[in-house]
Short mmCIF file of N, CA and C in Angstrom, two decimals:
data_model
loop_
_atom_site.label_atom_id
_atom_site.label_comp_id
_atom_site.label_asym_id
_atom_site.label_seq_id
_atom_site.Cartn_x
_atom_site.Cartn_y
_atom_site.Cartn_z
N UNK A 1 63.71 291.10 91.35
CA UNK A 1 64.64 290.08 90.89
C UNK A 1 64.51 288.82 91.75
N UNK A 2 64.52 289.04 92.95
CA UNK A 2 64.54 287.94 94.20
C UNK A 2 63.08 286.78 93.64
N UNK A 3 61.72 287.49 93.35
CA UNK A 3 60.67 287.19 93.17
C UNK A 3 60.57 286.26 91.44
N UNK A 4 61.44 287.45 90.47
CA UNK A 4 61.67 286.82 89.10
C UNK A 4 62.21 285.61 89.27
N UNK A 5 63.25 285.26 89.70
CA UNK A 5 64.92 284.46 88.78
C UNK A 5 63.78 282.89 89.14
N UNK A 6 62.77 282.69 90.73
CA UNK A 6 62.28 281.14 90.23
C UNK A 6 61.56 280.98 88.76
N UNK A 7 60.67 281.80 88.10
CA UNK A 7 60.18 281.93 87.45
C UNK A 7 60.99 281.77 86.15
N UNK A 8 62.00 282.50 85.74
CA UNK A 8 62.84 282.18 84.67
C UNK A 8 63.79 281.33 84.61
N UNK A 9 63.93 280.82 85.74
CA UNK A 9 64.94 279.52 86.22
C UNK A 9 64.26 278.22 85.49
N UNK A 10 63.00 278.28 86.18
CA UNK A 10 62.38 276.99 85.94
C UNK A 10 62.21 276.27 84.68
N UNK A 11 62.07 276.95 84.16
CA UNK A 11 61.98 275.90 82.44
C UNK A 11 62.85 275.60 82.12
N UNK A 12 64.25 276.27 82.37
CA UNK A 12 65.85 276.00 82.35
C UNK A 12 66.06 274.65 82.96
N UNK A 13 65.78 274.53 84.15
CA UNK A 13 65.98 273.61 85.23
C UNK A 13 64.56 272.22 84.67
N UNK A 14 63.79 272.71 84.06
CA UNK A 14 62.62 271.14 83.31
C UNK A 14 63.12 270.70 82.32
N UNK A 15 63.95 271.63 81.62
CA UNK A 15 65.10 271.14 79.91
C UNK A 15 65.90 270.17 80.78
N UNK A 16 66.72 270.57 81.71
CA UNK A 16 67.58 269.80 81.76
C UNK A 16 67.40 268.68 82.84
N UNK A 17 66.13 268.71 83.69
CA UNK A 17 66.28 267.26 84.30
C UNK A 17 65.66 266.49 83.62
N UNK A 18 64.83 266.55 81.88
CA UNK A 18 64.41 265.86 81.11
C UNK A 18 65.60 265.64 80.28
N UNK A 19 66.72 266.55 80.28
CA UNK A 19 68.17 265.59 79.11
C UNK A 19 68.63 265.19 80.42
N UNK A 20 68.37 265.23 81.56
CA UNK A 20 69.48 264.08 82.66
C UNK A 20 68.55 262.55 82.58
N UNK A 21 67.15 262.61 82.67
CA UNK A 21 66.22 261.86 82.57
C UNK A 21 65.47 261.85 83.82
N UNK A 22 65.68 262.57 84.83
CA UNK A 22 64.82 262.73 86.16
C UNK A 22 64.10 263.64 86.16
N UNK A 23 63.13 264.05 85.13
CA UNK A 23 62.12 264.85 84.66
C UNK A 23 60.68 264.41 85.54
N UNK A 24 59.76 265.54 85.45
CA UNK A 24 58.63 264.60 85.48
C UNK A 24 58.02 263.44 85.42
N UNK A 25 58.39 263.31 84.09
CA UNK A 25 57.95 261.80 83.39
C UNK A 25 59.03 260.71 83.95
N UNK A 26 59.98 260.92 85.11
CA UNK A 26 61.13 259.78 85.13
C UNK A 26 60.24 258.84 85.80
N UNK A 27 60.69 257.47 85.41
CA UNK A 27 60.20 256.24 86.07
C UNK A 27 60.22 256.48 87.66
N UNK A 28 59.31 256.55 88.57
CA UNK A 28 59.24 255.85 89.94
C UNK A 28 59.66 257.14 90.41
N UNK A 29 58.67 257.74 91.32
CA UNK A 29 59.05 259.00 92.12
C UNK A 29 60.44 258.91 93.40
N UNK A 30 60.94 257.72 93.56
CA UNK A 30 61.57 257.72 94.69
C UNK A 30 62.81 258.52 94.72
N UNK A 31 63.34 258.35 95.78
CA UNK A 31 64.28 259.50 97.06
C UNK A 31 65.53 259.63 95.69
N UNK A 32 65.88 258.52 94.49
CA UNK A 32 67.06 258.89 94.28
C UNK A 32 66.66 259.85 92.70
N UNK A 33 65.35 259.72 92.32
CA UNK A 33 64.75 261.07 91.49
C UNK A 33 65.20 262.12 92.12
N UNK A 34 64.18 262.19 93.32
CA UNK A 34 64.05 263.46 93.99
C UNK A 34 65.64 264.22 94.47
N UNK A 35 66.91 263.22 94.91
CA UNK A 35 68.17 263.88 94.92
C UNK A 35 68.50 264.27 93.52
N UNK A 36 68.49 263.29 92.48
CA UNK A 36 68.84 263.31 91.00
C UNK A 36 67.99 265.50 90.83
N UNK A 37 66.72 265.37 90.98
CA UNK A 37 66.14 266.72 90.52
C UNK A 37 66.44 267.98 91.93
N UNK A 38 66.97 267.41 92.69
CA UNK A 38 67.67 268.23 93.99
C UNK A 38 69.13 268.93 93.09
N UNK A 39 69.72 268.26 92.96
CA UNK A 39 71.25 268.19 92.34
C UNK A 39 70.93 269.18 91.30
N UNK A 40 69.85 268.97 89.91
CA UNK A 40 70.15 269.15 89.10
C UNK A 40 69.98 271.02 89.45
N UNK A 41 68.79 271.11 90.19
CA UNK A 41 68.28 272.56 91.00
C UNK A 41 69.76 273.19 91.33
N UNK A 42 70.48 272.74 92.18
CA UNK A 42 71.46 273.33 93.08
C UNK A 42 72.69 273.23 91.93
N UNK A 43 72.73 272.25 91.04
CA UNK A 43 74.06 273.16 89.73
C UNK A 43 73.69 274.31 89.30
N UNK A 44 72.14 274.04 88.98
CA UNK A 44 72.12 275.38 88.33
C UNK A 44 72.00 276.63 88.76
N UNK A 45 71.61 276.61 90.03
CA UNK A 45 72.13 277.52 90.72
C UNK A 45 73.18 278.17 90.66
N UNK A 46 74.15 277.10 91.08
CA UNK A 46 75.78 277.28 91.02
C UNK A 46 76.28 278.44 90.10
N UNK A 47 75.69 277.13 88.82
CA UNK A 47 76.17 277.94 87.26
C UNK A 47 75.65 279.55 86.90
N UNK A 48 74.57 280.08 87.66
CA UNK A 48 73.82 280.83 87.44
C UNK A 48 74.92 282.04 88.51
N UNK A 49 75.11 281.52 89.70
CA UNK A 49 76.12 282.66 90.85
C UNK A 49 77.46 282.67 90.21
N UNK A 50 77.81 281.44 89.49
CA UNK A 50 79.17 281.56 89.33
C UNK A 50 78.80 282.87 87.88
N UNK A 51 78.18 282.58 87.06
CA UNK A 51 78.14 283.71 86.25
C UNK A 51 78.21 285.29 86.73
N UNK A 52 77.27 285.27 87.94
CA UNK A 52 77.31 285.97 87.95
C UNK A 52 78.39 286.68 88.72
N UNK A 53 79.59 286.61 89.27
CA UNK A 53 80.56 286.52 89.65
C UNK A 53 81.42 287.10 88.85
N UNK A 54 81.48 287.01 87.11
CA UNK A 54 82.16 287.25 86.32
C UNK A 54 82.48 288.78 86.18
N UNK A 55 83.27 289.62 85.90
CA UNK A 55 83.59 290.74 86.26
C UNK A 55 83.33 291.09 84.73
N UNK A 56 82.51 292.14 84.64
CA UNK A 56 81.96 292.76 83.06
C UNK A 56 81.26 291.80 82.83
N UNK A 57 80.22 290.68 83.65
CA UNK A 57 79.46 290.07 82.52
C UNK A 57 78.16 290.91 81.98
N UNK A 58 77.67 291.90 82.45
CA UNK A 58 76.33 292.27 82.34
C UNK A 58 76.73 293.04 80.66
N UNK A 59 78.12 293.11 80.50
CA UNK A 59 78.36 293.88 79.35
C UNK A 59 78.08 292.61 78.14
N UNK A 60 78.28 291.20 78.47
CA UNK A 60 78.38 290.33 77.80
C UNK A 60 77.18 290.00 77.76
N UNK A 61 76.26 290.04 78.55
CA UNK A 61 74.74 289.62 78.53
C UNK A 61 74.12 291.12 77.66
N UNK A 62 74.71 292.00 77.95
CA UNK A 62 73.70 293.08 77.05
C UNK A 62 74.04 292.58 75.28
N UNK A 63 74.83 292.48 75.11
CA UNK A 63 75.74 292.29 74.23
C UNK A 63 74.81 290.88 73.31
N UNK A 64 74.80 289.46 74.04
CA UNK A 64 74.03 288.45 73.58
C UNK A 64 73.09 289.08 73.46
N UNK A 65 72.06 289.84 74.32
CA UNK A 65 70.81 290.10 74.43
C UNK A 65 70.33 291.38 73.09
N UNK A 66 71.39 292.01 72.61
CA UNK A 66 71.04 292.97 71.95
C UNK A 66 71.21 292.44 70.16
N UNK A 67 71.89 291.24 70.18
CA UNK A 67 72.95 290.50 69.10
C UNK A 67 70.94 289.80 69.03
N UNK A 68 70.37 288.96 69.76
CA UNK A 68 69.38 288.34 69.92
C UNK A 68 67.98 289.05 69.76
N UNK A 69 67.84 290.00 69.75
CA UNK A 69 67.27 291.12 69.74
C UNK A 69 66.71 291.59 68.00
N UNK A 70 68.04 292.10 67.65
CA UNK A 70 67.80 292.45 66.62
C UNK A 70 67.96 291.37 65.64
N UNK A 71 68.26 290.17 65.77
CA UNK A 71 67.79 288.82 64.43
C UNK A 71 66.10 288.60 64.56
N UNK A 72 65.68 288.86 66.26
CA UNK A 72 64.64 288.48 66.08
C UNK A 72 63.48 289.52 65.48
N UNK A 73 64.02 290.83 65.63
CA UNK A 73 63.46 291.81 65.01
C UNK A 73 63.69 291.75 63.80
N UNK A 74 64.73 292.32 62.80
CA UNK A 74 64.92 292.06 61.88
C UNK A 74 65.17 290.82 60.13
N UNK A 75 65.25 289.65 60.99
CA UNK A 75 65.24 288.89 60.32
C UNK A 75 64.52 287.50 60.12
N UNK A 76 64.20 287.33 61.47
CA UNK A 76 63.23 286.19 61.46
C UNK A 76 61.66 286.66 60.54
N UNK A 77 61.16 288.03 60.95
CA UNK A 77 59.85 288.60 59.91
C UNK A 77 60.08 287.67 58.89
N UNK A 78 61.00 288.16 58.08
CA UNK A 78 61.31 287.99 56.37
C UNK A 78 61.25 286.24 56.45
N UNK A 79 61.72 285.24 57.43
CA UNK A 79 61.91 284.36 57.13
C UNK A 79 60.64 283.68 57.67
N UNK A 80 59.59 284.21 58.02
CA UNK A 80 58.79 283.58 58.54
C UNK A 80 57.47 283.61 57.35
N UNK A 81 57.32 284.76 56.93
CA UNK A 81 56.44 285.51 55.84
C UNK A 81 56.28 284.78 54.43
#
């Protein structure tokens, strides 16, 4: 897990410093990008501990995850075909 969460973090964390606009592509590499994509790292962090904090969330994540699961099994086929 320690080794996973940068790995699945990261594309999370490139969505959203491209909707803040301090993405890659932001104009001019300087110091107030680099806090702007500092910041955006360390919310999501936040948002990510504070979740997990939540008492019964893993019941709520099985729950999305199993709800997500079976549309993509079952119903996307038919709509793709």
């Amino acid at each position: 897990l320690l080794f996973t969460f940068p790995i699945v973090f990261s594309s999370g964390r490139q969505i959203a410093e491209n909707a803040f606009g301090c993405g890659a592509g932001a104009e001019g590499a300087d110091l107030s990008v680099t806090a702007a994509r500092t910041g955006v790292a360390a919310g999501g962090v936040f948002v990510c501990f504070s979740l997990a904090q939540i008492g019964g969330f893993g019941t709520v994540a099985n729950l999305v995850g199993g709800v997500a699961q079976g549309t993509l099994a079952f119903i996307m086929p038919p709509l793709i075909a």
